[in-house]
Short mmCIF file of C-alpha atoms and ligand atoms in Angstrom, two decimals:
data_model
loop_
_atom_site.label_atom_id
_atom_site.label_comp_id
_atom_site.label_asym_id
_atom_site.label_seq_id
_atom_site.Cartn_x
_atom_site.Cartn_y
_atom_site.Cartn_z
CA UNK Y 513 -69.32 30.77 43.36
CA UNK Y 514 -69.09 27.91 45.80
CA UNK Y 515 -71.26 24.82 45.28
CA UNK Y 516 -71.58 22.58 48.32
CA UNK Y 517 -72.94 19.04 47.98
CA UNK Y 518 -73.83 17.22 51.15
CA UNK Y 519 -75.65 13.97 51.69
CA UNK Y 520 -75.40 10.74 53.58
CA UNK Y 521 -72.70 8.54 52.09
CA UNK Y 522 -74.07 6.57 49.13
CA UNK Y 523 -76.70 9.17 48.16
CA UNK Y 524 -74.94 10.05 44.94
CA UNK Y 525 -72.63 13.02 45.61
CA UNK Y 526 -69.74 11.56 43.61
CA UNK Y 527 -72.12 10.71 40.78
CA UNK Y 528 -73.38 14.32 40.69
CA UNK Y 529 -69.85 15.73 40.81
CA UNK Y 530 -68.64 13.42 38.04
CA UNK Y 531 -71.54 14.45 35.83
CA UNK Y 532 -70.96 18.15 36.46
CA UNK Y 533 -67.21 18.07 35.86
CA UNK Y 534 -67.62 15.90 32.78
CA UNK Y 535 -70.13 18.23 31.17
CA UNK Y 536 -68.95 21.72 32.17
CA UNK Y 537 -65.40 23.02 32.30
CA UNK Y 538 -66.01 25.94 34.68
CA UNK Y 539 -66.44 23.73 37.77
CA UNK Y 540 -63.65 22.18 39.77
CA UNK Y 541 -63.78 19.81 42.72
CA UNK Y 542 -62.10 20.85 45.92
CA UNK Y 543 -59.94 17.84 46.68
CA UNK Y 544 -60.13 17.14 50.39
CA UNK Y 545 -57.44 15.71 52.59
CA UNK Y 546 -58.32 12.50 54.42
CA UNK Y 547 -56.72 9.98 56.73
CA UNK Y 548 -58.78 7.08 55.37
CA UNK Y 549 -57.17 4.63 52.94
CA UNK Y 550 -57.84 4.82 49.20
CA UNK Y 551 -60.57 2.46 47.99
CA UNK Y 552 -60.92 0.86 44.58
CA UNK Y 553 -59.08 2.87 41.94
CA UNK Y 554 -58.77 6.06 44.02
CA UNK Y 555 -55.51 7.98 43.59
CA UNK Y 556 -53.68 10.53 45.71
CA UNK Y 557 -54.39 14.03 44.41
CA UNK Y 558 -57.41 12.92 42.36
CA UNK Y 559 -60.24 11.90 44.71
CA UNK Y 560 -58.39 12.93 47.88
CA UNK Y 561 -55.01 13.83 49.28
CA UNK Y 562 -54.47 10.63 51.27
CA UNK Y 563 -52.52 11.30 54.46
CA UNK Y 564 -51.68 9.47 57.66
CA UNK Y 565 -53.59 10.51 60.79
CA UNK Y 566 -50.37 12.14 62.06
CA UNK Y 567 -49.89 14.17 58.87
CA UNK Y 568 -53.52 15.22 59.14
CA UNK Y 569 -53.08 16.35 62.74
CA UNK Y 570 -50.08 18.42 61.64
CA UNK Y 571 -52.22 20.26 59.08
CA UNK Y 572 -54.75 21.03 61.83
CA UNK Y 573 -52.00 22.35 64.11
CA UNK Y 574 -50.61 24.54 61.31
CA UNK Y 575 -54.11 25.96 60.60
CA UNK Y 576 -53.92 24.80 56.98
CA UNK Y 577 -57.54 23.61 56.92
CA UNK Y 578 -60.56 25.87 56.52
CA UNK Y 579 -62.70 23.09 58.04
CA UNK Y 580 -62.32 19.47 59.01
CA UNK Y 581 -64.34 16.71 60.68
CA UNK Y 582 -63.60 13.33 62.15
CA UNK Y 583 -66.38 11.91 59.98
CA UNK Y 584 -65.89 8.33 61.18
CA UNK Y 585 -63.74 7.20 64.08
CA UNK Y 586 -60.05 7.93 63.23
CA UNK Y 587 -61.10 8.96 59.72
CA UNK Y 588 -60.45 12.67 59.33
CA UNK Y 589 -61.57 14.68 56.32
CA UNK Y 590 -60.87 18.36 55.68
CA UNK Y 591 -60.50 21.15 53.16
CA UNK Y 592 -57.14 22.82 52.60
CA UNK Y 593 -57.25 26.61 52.36
CA UNK Y 594 -54.77 26.34 49.47
CA UNK Y 595 -57.23 24.19 47.51
CA UNK Y 596 -59.86 26.95 47.37
CA UNK Y 597 -57.25 29.53 46.31
CA UNK Y 598 -55.97 27.17 43.60
CA UNK Y 599 -59.42 26.81 42.04
CA UNK Y 600 -60.58 30.42 42.43
CA UNK Y 601 -57.37 31.67 40.84
CA UNK Y 602 -58.46 29.87 37.66
CA UNK Y 603 -61.85 31.58 37.80
CA UNK Y 604 -63.67 28.26 38.29
CA UNK Y 605 -66.60 27.52 40.58
CA UNK Y 606 -65.45 25.50 43.59
CA UNK Y 607 -67.40 22.26 44.15
CA UNK Y 608 -67.40 20.66 47.59
CA UNK Y 609 -68.37 17.09 48.42
CA UNK Y 610 -68.32 17.12 52.21
CA UNK Y 611 -70.25 15.73 55.14
CA UNK Y 612 -73.28 17.56 56.48
CA UNK Y 613 -71.53 19.30 59.38
CA UNK Y 614 -68.65 20.40 57.14
CA UNK Y 615 -71.09 21.66 54.52
CA UNK Y 616 -73.05 23.76 56.97
CA UNK Y 617 -69.78 25.20 58.32
CA UNK Y 618 -68.64 26.11 54.80
CA UNK Y 619 -72.02 27.73 54.11
CA UNK Y 620 -71.55 29.83 57.25
CA UNK Y 621 -68.07 30.88 56.11
CA UNK Y 622 -69.00 31.74 52.50
CA UNK Y 623 -72.57 33.00 53.01
CA UNK Y 624 -74.23 34.29 49.83
CA UNK Y 625 -71.17 33.28 47.79
CA UNK Y 626 -72.18 29.63 48.39
CA UNK Y 627 -75.11 27.41 47.41
CA UNK Y 628 -75.58 24.45 49.75
CA UNK Y 629 -77.37 21.48 48.20
CA UNK Y 630 -78.53 18.44 50.15
CA UNK Y 631 -78.80 15.30 48.03
CA UNK Y 632 -81.45 13.10 49.56
CA UNK Y 633 -81.72 9.35 48.92
CA UNK Y 634 -85.28 8.10 48.32
CA UNK Y 635 -85.07 5.97 51.51
CA UNK Y 636 -82.60 4.38 53.92
CA UNK Y 637 -83.37 0.96 52.37
CA UNK Y 638 -82.36 2.27 48.94
CA UNK Y 639 -79.25 3.84 50.46
CA UNK Y 640 -78.28 0.41 51.83
CA UNK Y 641 -78.83 -1.13 48.38
CA UNK Y 642 -76.60 1.52 46.78
CA UNK Y 643 -73.81 1.15 49.32
CA UNK Y 644 -73.92 -2.64 48.98
CA UNK Y 645 -74.11 -2.32 45.18
CA UNK Y 646 -71.11 0.02 45.10
CA UNK Y 647 -69.16 -2.78 46.78
CA UNK Y 648 -66.38 -0.57 48.15
CA UNK Y 649 -67.09 -0.75 51.90
CA UNK Y 650 -66.98 -3.56 54.44
CA UNK Y 651 -70.24 -4.71 56.08
CA UNK Y 652 -69.22 -2.95 59.28
CA UNK Y 653 -68.44 0.30 57.45
CA UNK Y 654 -71.79 0.17 55.65
CA UNK Y 655 -73.56 -0.12 59.03
CA UNK Y 656 -71.60 2.89 60.34
CA UNK Y 657 -72.51 4.90 57.24
CA UNK Y 658 -76.21 3.96 57.52
CA UNK Y 659 -76.32 4.82 61.24
CA UNK Y 660 -74.84 8.24 60.47
CA UNK Y 661 -77.24 8.71 57.52
CA UNK Y 662 -80.34 8.76 59.72
CA UNK Y 663 -79.04 11.70 61.77
CA UNK Y 664 -77.68 13.52 58.70
CA UNK Y 665 -81.12 13.43 57.04
CA UNK Y 666 -82.45 15.55 59.91
CA UNK Y 667 -80.20 18.43 58.82
CA UNK Y 668 -81.63 18.57 55.29
CA UNK Y 669 -83.95 21.55 56.08
CA UNK Y 670 -80.91 23.74 56.89
CA UNK Y 671 -79.69 23.61 53.30
CA UNK Y 672 -80.50 26.13 50.56
CA UNK Y 673 -81.92 23.33 48.37
CA UNK Y 674 -82.80 19.63 48.59
CA UNK Y 675 -82.57 17.38 45.52
CA UNK Y 676 -84.04 13.88 45.87
CA UNK Y 677 -81.83 11.43 43.98
CA UNK Y 678 -84.39 8.80 43.05
CA UNK Y 679 -84.22 8.56 39.27
CA UNK Y 680 -80.74 9.81 38.36
CA UNK Y 681 -81.75 11.58 35.14
CA UNK Y 682 -84.47 13.58 36.91
CA UNK Y 683 -82.15 14.48 39.78
CA UNK Y 684 -79.43 15.71 37.39
CA UNK Y 685 -82.00 17.77 35.48
CA UNK Y 686 -83.12 19.32 38.81
CA UNK Y 687 -79.49 20.15 39.55
CA UNK Y 688 -78.96 21.83 36.19
CA UNK Y 689 -82.14 23.88 36.64
CA UNK Y 690 -80.77 25.09 39.95
CA UNK Y 691 -77.33 25.97 38.55
CA UNK Y 692 -79.05 27.86 35.80
CA UNK Y 693 -81.03 29.89 38.35
CA UNK Y 694 -77.76 30.86 40.03
CA UNK Y 695 -76.26 31.69 36.63
CA UNK Y 696 -73.50 29.15 37.16
CA UNK Y 697 -74.40 27.61 33.78
CA UNK Y 698 -76.11 29.10 30.73
P1 ADP R 509 -71.69 9.21 47.48
O1 ADP R 509 -70.63 9.92 46.71
O2 ADP R 509 -72.75 10.14 47.99
O3 ADP R 509 -71.15 8.34 48.57
P2 ADP R 509 -72.07 7.66 45.02
O4 ADP R 509 -72.18 8.71 43.97
O5 ADP R 509 -70.81 6.87 45.12
O6 ADP R 509 -72.47 8.23 46.46
O7 ADP R 509 -73.30 6.66 44.79
C1 ADP R 509 -73.44 5.43 45.54
C2 ADP R 509 -73.82 4.30 44.58
O8 ADP R 509 -75.17 4.50 44.12
C3 ADP R 509 -72.94 4.23 43.34
O9 ADP R 509 -72.72 2.87 43.03
C4 ADP R 509 -73.79 4.95 42.25
O10 ADP R 509 -73.49 4.45 40.97
C5 ADP R 509 -75.21 4.60 42.68
N1 ADP R 509 -76.21 5.63 42.33
C6 ADP R 509 -76.08 6.99 42.37
N2 ADP R 509 -77.24 7.60 42.02
C7 ADP R 509 -78.13 6.62 41.76
C8 ADP R 509 -79.51 6.60 41.35
N3 ADP R 509 -80.21 7.72 41.15
N4 ADP R 509 -80.11 5.40 41.19
C9 ADP R 509 -79.42 4.25 41.41
N5 ADP R 509 -78.12 4.17 41.78
C10 ADP R 509 -77.47 5.35 41.98
P1 5GP R 510 -65.96 8.84 51.70
O1 5GP R 510 -65.17 8.03 52.67
O2 5GP R 510 -67.25 8.15 51.30
O3 5GP R 510 -65.16 9.34 50.53
O4 5GP R 510 -66.43 10.17 52.47
C1 5GP R 510 -67.07 10.08 53.70
C2 5GP R 510 -67.72 11.40 54.03
O5 5GP R 510 -66.72 12.42 54.24
C3 5GP R 510 -68.61 11.92 52.91
O6 5GP R 510 -69.82 12.39 53.50
C4 5GP R 510 -67.80 13.05 52.33
O7 5GP R 510 -68.63 14.01 51.75
C5 5GP R 510 -67.11 13.58 53.59
N1 5GP R 510 -65.99 14.48 53.28
C6 5GP R 510 -65.11 14.39 52.25
N2 5GP R 510 -64.25 15.40 52.29
C7 5GP R 510 -64.60 16.18 53.35
C8 5GP R 510 -64.08 17.40 53.89
O8 5GP R 510 -63.12 18.00 53.39
N3 5GP R 510 -64.70 17.87 54.99
C9 5GP R 510 -65.76 17.25 55.57
N4 5GP R 510 -66.31 17.83 56.63
N5 5GP R 510 -66.27 16.11 55.08
C10 5GP R 510 -65.69 15.57 54.00
#
């Protein structure tokens, strides 16, 4: 199966993914390619394949990406076709952490094979607190992310499921209930 997590930046996608991968060994994250720079302790081939904008454009030209978006100006993000093959070959569920447009495109491509989950922050104010608390983005970048968040929230109804990430424990329990329903976990 394909598990797609989408949410405005700062809503908790990485936190969900970390929890899932730490607890279950039949899920694997699809590592996206991006032209943004690594932040904090991020490493090439772990969180992302970090590429230059030119290298990224070459992948697009060679049709190596199943989907991609210019999520922020000059910051491209996309999924390599080879990444999905790599994970499915192992018999693992593929987990995506992508932006809302990318997630809806992937849902269209994979149909019933995919579950698209929108992770909703309790409010924009709380989202700001989390982005500031994470301390990995400049003030300007946080404003860009918050501006995009308001429009992304409007797409929540198009997802198969919405999980509100207010109290983390409750949100993770909601997620596990859902995965159980889809028989992705026992
Ligand atoms: P995303 O991957 O969607 O950008 P993160 O998982 O990095 O978001 O979460 C953003 C910040 O908010 C992180 O510092 C994370 O520890 C924190 N966070 C995540 N979920 C919660 C929650 N339920 N309550 C409070 N803080 C949270
Ligand atoms: P960040 O810079 O916070 O790591 O990611 C910014 C946004 O890009 C997030 O919403 C993240 O989910 C999204 N993203 C990451 N990889 C991909 C991808 O392969 N495709 C698309 N469409 N979005 C992605």
